[in-house]
Tab-separated table of C-alpha atoms in Angstrom:
chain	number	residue	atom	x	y	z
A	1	UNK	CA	17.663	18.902	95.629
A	2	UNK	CA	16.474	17.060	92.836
A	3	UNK	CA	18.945	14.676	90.642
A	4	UNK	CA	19.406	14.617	87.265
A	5	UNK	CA	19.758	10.895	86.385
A	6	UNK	CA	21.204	12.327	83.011
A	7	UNK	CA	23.840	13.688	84.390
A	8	UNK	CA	27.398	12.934	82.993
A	9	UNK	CA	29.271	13.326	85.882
A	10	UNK	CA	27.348	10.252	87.858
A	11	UNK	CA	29.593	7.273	88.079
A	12	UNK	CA	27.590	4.511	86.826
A	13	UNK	CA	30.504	2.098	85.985
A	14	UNK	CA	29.625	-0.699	88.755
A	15	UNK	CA	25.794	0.003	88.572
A	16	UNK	CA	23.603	-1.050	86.083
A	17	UNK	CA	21.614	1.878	83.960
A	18	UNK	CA	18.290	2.050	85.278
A	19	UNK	CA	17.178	3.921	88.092
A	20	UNK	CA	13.721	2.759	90.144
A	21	UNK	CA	11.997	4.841	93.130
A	22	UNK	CA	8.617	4.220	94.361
A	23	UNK	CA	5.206	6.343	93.483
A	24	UNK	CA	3.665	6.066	97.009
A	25	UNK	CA	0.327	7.725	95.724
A	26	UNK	CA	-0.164	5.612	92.347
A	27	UNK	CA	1.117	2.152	94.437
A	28	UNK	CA	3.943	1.348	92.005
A	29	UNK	CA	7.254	1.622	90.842
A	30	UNK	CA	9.031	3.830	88.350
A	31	UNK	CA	11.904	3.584	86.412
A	32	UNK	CA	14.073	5.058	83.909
A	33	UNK	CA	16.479	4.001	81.872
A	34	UNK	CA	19.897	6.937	81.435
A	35	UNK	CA	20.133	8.452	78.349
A	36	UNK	CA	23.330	6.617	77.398
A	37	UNK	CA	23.377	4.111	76.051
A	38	UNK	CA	19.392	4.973	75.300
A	39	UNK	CA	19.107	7.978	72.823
A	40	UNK	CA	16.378	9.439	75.171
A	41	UNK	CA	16.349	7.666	78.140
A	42	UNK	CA	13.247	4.932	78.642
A	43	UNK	CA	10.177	5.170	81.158
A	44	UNK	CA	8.370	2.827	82.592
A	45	UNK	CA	4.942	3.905	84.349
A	46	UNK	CA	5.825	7.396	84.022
A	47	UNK	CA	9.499	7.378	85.087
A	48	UNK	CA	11.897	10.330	84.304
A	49	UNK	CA	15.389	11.142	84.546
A	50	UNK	CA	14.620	13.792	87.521
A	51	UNK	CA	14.284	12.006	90.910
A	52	UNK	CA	12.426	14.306	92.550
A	53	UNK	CA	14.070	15.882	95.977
A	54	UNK	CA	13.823	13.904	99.286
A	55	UNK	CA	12.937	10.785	96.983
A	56	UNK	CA	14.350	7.627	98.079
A	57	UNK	CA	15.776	5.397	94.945
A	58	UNK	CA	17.418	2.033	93.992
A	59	UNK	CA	20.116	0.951	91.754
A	60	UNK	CA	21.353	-2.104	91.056
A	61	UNK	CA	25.147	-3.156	91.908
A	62	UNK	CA	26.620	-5.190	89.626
A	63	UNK	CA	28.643	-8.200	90.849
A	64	UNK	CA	32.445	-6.675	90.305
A	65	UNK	CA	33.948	-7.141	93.519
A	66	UNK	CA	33.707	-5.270	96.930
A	67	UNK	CA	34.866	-1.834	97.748
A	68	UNK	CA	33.716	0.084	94.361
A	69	UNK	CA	31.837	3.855	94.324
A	70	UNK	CA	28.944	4.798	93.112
A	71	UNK	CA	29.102	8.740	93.299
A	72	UNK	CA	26.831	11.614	92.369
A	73	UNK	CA	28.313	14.685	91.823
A	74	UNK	CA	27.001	18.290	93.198
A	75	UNK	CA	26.363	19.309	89.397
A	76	UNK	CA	23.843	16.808	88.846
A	77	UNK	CA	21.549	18.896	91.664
A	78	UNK	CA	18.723	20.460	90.102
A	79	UNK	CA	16.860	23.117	91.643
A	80	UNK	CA	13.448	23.167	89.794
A	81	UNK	CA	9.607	23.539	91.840
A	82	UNK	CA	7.806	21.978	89.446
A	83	UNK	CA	6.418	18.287	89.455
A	84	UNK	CA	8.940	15.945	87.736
A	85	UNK	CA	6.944	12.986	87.219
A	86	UNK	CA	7.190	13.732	83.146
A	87	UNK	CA	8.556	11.359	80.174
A	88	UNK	CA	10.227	12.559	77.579
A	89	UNK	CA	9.044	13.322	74.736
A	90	UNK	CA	11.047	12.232	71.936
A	91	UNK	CA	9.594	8.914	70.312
A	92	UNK	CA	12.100	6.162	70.610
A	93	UNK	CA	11.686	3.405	67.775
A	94	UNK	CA	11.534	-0.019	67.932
A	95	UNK	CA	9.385	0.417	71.275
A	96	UNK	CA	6.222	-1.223	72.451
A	97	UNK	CA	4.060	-0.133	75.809
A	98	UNK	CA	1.161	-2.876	77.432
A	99	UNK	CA	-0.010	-1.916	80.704
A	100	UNK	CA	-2.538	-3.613	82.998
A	101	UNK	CA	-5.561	-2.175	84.170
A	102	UNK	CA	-8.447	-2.264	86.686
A	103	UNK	CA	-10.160	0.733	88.019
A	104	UNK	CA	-8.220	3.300	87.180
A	105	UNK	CA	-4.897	1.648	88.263
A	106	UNK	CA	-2.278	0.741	85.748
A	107	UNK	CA	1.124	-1.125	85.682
A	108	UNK	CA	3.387	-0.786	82.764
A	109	UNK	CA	5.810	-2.337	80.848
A	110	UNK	CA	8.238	-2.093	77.213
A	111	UNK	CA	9.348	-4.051	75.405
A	112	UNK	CA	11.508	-2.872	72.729
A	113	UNK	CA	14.931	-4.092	70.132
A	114	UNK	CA	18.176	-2.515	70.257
A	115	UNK	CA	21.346	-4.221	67.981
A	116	UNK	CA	23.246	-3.856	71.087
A	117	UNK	CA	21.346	-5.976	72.996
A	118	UNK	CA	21.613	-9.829	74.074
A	119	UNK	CA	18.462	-12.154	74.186
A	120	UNK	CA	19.984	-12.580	78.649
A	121	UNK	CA	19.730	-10.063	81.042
A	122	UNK	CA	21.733	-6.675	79.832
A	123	UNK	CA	22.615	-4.055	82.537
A	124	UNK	CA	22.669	-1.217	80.659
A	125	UNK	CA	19.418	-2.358	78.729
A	126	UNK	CA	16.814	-4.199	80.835
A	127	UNK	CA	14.998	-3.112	84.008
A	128	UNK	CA	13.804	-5.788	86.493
A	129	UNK	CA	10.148	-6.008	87.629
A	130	UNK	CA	9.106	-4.233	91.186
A	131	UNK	CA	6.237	-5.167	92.596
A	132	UNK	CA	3.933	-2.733	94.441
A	133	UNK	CA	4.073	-3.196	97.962
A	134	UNK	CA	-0.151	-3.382	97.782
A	135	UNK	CA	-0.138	-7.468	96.947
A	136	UNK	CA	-3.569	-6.643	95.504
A	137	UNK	CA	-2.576	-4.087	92.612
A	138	UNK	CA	-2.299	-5.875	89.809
A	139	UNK	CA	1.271	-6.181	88.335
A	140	UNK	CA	2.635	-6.971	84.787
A	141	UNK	CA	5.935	-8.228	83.783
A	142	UNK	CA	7.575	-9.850	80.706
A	143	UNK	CA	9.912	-12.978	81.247
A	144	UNK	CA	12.593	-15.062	79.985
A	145	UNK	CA	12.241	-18.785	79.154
A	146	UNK	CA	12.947	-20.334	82.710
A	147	UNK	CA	11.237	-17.498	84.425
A	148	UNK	CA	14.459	-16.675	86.185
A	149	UNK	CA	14.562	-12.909	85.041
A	150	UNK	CA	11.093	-10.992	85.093
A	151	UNK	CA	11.521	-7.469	83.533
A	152	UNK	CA	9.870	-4.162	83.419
A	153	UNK	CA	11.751	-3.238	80.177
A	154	UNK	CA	12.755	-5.924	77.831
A	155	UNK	CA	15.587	-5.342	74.879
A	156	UNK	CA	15.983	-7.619	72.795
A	157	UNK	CA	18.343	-7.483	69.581
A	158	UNK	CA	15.959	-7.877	67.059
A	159	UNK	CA	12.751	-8.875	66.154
A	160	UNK	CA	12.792	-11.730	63.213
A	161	UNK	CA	9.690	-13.306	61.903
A	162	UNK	CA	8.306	-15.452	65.070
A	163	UNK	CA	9.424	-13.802	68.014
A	164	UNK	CA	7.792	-14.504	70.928
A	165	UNK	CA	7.990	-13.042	74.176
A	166	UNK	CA	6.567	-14.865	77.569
A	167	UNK	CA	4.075	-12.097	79.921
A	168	UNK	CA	3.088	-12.858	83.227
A	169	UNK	CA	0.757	-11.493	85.811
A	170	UNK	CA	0.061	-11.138	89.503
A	171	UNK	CA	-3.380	-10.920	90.485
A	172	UNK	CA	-4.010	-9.784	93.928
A	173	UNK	CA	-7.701	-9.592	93.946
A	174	UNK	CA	-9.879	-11.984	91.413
A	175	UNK	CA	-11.887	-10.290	88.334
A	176	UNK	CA	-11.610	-8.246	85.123
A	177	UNK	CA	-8.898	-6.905	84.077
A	178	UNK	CA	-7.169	-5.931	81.048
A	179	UNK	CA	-4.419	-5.377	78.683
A	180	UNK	CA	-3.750	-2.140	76.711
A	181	UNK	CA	-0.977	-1.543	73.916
A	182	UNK	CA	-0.457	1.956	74.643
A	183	UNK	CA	2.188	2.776	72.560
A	184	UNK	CA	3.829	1.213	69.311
A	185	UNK	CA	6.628	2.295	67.255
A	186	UNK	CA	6.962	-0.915	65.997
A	187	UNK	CA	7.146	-0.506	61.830
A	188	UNK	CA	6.466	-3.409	59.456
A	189	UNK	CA	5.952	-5.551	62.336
A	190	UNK	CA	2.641	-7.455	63.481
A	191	UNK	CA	2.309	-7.880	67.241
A	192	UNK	CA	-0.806	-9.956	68.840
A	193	UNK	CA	-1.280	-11.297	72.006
A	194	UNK	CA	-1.987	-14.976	72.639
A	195	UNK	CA	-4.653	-16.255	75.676
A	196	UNK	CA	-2.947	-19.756	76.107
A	197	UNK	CA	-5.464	-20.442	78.443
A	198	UNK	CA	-8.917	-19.433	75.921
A	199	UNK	CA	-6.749	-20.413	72.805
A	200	UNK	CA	-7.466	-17.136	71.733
A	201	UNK	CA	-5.041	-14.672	68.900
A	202	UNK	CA	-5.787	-10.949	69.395
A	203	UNK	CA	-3.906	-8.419	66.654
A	204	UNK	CA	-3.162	-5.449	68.867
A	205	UNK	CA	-2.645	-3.309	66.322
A	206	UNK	CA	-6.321	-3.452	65.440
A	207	UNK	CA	-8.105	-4.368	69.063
A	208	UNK	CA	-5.312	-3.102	71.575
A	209	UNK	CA	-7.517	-3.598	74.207
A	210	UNK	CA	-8.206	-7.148	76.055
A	211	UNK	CA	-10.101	-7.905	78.747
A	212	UNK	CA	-10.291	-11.069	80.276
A	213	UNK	CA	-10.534	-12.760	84.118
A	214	UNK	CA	-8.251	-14.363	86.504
A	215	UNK	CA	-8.602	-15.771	89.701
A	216	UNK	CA	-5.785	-14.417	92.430
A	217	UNK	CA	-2.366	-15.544	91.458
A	218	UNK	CA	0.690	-15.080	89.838
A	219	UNK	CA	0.288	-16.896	86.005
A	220	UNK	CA	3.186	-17.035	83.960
A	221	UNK	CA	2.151	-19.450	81.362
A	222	UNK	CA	-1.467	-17.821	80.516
A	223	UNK	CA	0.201	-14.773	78.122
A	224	UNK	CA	2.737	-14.558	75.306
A	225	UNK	CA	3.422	-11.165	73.025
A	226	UNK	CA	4.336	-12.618	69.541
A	227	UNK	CA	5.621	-10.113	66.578
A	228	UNK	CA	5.719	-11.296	63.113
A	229	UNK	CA	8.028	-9.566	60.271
A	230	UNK	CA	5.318	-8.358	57.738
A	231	UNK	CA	5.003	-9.683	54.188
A	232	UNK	CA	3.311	-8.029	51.345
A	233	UNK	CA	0.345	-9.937	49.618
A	234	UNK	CA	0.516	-12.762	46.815
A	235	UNK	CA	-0.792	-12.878	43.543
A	236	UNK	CA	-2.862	-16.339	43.134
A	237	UNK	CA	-4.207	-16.071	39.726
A	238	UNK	CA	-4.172	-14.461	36.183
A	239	UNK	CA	-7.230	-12.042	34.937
A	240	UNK	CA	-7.218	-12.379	30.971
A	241	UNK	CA	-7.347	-9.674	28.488
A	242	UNK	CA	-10.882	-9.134	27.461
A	243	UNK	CA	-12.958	-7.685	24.599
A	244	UNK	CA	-15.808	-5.629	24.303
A	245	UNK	CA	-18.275	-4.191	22.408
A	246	UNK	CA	-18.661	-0.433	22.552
A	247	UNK	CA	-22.144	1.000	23.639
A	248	UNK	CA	-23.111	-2.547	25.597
A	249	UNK	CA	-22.913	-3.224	29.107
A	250	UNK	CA	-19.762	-4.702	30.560
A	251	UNK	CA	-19.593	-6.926	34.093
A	252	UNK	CA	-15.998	-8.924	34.880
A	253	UNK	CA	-15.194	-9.794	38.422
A	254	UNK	CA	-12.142	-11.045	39.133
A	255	UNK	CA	-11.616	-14.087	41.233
A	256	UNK	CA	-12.231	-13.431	45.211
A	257	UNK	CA	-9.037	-15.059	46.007
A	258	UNK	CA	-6.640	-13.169	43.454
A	259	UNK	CA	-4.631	-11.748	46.476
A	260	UNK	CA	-4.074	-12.924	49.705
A	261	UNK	CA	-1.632	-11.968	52.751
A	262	UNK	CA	-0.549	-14.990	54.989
A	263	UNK	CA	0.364	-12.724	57.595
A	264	UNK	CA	-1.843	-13.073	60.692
A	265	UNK	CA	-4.092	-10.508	61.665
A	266	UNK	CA	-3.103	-8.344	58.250
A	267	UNK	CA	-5.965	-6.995	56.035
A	268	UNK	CA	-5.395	-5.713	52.526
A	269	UNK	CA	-7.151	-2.836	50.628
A	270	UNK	CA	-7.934	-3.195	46.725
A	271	UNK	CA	-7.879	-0.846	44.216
A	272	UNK	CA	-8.063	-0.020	40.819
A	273	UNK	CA	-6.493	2.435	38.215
A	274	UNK	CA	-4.511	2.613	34.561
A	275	UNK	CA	-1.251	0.978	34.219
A	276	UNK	CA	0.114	5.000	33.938
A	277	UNK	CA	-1.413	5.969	37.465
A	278	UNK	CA	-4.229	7.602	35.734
A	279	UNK	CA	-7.897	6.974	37.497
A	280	UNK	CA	-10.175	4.597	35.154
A	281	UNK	CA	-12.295	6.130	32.375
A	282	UNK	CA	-15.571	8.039	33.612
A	283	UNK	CA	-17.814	5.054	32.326
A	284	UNK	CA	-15.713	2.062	34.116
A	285	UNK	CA	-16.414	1.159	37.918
A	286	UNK	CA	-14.508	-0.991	40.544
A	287	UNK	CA	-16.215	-2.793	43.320
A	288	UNK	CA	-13.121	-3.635	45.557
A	289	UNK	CA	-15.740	-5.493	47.749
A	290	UNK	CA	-17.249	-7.842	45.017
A	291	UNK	CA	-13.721	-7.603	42.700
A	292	UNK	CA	-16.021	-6.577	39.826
A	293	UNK	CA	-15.395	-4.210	36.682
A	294	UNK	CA	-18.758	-2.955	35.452
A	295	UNK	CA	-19.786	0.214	32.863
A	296	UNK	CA	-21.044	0.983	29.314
A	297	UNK	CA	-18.141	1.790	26.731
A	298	UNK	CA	-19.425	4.605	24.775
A	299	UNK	CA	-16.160	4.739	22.285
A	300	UNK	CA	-12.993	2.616	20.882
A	301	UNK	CA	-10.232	2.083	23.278
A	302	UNK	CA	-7.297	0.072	24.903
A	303	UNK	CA	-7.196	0.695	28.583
A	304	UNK	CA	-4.006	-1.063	30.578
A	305	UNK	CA	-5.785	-1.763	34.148
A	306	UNK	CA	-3.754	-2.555	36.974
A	307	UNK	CA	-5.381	-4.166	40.022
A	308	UNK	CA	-3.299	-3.038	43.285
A	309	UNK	CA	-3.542	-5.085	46.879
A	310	UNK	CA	-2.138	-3.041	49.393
A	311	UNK	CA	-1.500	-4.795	53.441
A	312	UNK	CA	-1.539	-2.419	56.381
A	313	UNK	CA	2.061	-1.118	56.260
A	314	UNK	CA	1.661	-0.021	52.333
A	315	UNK	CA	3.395	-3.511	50.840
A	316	UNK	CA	1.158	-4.164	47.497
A	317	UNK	CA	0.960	-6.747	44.719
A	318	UNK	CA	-0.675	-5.819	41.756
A	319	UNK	CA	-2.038	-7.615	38.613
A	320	UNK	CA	-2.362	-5.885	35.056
A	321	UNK	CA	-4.919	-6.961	32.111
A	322	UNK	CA	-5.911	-5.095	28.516
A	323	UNK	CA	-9.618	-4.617	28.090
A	324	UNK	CA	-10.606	-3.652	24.669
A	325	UNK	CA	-13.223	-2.185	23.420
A	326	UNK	CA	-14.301	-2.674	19.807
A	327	UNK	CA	-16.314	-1.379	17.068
A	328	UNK	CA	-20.423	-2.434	18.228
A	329	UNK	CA	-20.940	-3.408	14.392
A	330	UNK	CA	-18.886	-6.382	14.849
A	331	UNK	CA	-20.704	-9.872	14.760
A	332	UNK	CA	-18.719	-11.738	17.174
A	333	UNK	CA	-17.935	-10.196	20.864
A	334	UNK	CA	-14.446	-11.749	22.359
A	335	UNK	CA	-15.558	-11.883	25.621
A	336	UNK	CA	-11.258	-12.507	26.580
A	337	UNK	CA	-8.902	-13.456	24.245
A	338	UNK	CA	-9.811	-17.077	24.141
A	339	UNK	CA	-14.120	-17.109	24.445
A	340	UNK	CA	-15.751	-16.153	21.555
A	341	UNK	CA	-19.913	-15.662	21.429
A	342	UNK	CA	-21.690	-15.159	18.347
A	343	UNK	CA	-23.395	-13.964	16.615
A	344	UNK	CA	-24.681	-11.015	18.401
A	345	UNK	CA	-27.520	-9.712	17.447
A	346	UNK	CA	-28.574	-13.683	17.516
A	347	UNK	CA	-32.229	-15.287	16.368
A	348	UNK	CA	-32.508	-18.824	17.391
A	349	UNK	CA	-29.007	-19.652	18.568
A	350	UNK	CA	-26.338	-18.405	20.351
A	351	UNK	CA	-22.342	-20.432	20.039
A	352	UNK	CA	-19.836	-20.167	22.525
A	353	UNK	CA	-16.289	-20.963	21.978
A	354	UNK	CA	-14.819	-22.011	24.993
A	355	UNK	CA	-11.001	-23.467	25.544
A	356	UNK	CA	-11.773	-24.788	29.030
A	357	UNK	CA	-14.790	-26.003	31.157
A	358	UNK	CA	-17.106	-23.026	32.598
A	359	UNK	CA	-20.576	-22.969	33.506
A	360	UNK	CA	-23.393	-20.245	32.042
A	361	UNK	CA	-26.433	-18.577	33.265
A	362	UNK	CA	-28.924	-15.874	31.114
A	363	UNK	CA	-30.913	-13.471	32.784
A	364	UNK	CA	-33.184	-11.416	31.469
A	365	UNK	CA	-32.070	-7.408	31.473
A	366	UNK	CA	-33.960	-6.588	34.896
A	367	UNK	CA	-32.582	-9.482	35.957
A	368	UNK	CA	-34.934	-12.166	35.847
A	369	UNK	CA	-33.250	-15.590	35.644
A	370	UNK	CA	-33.850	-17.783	32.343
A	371	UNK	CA	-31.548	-20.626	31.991
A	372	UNK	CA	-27.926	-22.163	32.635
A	373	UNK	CA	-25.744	-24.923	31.525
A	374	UNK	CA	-22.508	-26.563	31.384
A	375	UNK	CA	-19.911	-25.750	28.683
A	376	UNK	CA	-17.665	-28.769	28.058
A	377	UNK	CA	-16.931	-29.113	24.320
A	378	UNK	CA	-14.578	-26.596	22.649
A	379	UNK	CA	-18.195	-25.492	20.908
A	380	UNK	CA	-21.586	-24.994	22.773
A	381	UNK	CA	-24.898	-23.850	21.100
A	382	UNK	CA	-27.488	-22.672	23.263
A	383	UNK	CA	-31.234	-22.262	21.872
A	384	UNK	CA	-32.854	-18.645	22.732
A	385	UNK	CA	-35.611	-20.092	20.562
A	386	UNK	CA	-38.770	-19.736	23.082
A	387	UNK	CA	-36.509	-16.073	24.164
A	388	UNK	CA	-38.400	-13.016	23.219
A	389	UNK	CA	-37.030	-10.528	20.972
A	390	UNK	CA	-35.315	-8.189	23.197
A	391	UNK	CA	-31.715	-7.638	25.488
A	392	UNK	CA	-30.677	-10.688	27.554
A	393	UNK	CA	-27.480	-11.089	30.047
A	394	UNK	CA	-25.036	-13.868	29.639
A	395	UNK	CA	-22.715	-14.870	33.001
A	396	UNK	CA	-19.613	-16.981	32.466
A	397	UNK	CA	-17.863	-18.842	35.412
A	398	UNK	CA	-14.484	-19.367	34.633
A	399	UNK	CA	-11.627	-20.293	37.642
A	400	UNK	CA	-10.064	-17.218	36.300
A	401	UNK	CA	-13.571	-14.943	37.393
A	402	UNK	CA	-16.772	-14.077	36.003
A	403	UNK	CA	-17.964	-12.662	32.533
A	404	UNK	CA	-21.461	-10.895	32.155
A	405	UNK	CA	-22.278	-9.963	28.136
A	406	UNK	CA	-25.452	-8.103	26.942
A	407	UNK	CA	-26.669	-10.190	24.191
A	408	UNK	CA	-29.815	-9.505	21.561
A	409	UNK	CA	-32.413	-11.693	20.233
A	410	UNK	CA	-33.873	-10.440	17.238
């Protein structure tokens, strides 16, 4: 018959939990892992808790003395034709799966935190490594520090923010090979894989595939799994309130460094809406990939913007700032709260009122570039004097972004 490694009658008090029999087609072994103290039981290259009928199996004793039982009982006999070699398939949390692989073959192994675990060797939570009989499958195994405990499953207690756990492998044959993340239930957690040997980071999350070579040998020192808690991103700088004229063209972008997330391998998305939730106003566009506001105002309003950085696992920063939008009869435009231009419609000369260094350009309106200049007096005129009449484009480079202003000549 069949055995039901689940089964409560099964004395397991001077054993430890896992169970390991050999797959003589696939070349490797498979384990699993009883469902107590595991909520599900745990797998490792397709393990389950049936061991099929006439299958030979190991345990391991642990060291209590001579003279103790390890018993299965009749009612853990299963009579069931079909093929066994199934996982379960509840998710467990808290669980990652890399595997080796060349043509077709794989080896497997987890790693994965439980609060009831020690960083040592835990009998009711580790497996040990197996290796195929065929010295030329490949074989991969996770380790402790002094190499003096190479698992199949891993537990550890927890994960904190620069975990690191030591991989080795045994090459039988030299060539390509590689490593797969198969599974991850790993939440708010950032797990790459370092090449010690290329100097090389690789986020698994986004490439979970690596390939790379080695000659025939067993390398412990050549791969390391690392997680990393996840952080949500900063806010680096302040966008100011701005001012604008109703029924002329608007351009802000906002510096290209206002967020940033120092986690490695993390990538944040930006968007842009109301303070309220509300989408912005038909005539307003964001360009997450250039940071930049642009659109025609075609009435008087106060719109509360809020500028949202979200990282892969949904942790955001966000940065607010008032644009107004004024009455087009008025003479001066406040480009923000503190740089004034006037007077617009201008003839000859155009001021700027600046409280802080920033540099200026004018383009024509298709474009065409006419002039720039420093502005490092609290007052700067600029002559549009050889200008034709017409619509012209003012840029301001600030630290805190960039300002682009229609402005007429008469």
């Amino acid at each position: 018959s069949a055995i039901d490694w689940n089964n409560a009658g099964i004395v397991k008090t001077y054993i430890e939990n896992f169970v390991y029999y050999y797959d003589d087609t696939n070349d490797q072994y498979k384990c699993y892992g009883g469902s107590v103290p595991w909520d599900n039981g745990i797998t490792v290259n397709g393990g389950t808790q049936y061991i099929p009928a006439n299958q030979g199996f190991f345990v391991k004793a642990l060291n209590t003395g001579n003279g103790q039982i390890f018993s299965i009982p009749n009612t853990a006999r299963i009579h069931n034709g079909q093929a066994f070699w199934k996982a379960p398939q509840t998710e467990i949390p808290n669980l990652c799966r890399l595997q080796i692989e060349k043509d077709n073959y794989t080896d497997e192994i987890v790693i994965r935190t439980d609060a009831n675990a020690t960083a040592e060797h835990d009998s009711q939570y580790d497996a040990y490594k197996m290796f195929a009989w065929d010295a030329s499958k490949p074989q991969l195994f996770s380790r402790n520090d002094e190499n003096s405990n190479l698992y199949a499953v891993n537990t550890l207690p927890e994960v904190t923010q620069n975990t690191v756990v030591p991989l080795g492998v045994q090459i039988g044959l030299a060539g390509s090979y590689s490593l797969n993340l198969t599974k991850n239930n790993f939440y708010g957690i950032h797990v790459y894989l370092e090449d010690a040997d290329l100097e090389q980071f690789i986020n698994l999350r986004e490439n979970p595939i690596y390939t790379f070579n080695q000659s025939a040998q067993m390398n412990t020192n050549r791969f390391f799994l690392h997680f990393g808690l996840n952080t949500a991103p900063v806010v680096n700088a302040d966008i100011p309130n701005q001012t604008i004229l109703s029924g002329t063209q608007y351009s802000y972008s906002a510096p290209s460094n206002l967020f940033t997330d120092a986690d490695f391998g993390d990538s944040i998305s930006i968007s842009a809406q109301l303070e309220n939730g509300n989408e912005l106003p038909e005539w307003l566009t964001f360009d997450a990939q250039s940071m930049t506001f642009s659109g025609t105002p075609s009435e008087i309003q106060i719109y509360n913007i809020r500028l949202r950085a979200s990282d892969i696992f949904g942790a955001a920063a966000s940065e607010d700032f008032t644009l107004k939008v004024v009455d087009n009869t008025s003479e001066i435009s406040d480009i923000n709260s503190n740089f004034l231009i006037y007077p617009n419609p201008a003839e000859d000369i155009l001021n700027i009122i600046a409280p802080c260094k920033a540099t200026y350009r004018i383009y024509s309106a298709t474009g065409r570039y006419i002039s720039s200049g420093v502005i490092q007096s609290k007052e700067t005129a600029i002559s549009l004097k050889d200008q034709a009449a017409g619509v012209y484009i003012i840029e301001l480079r600030t630290d805190t972004g960039i300002f682009k202003q229609n402005i007429i000549k008469k």
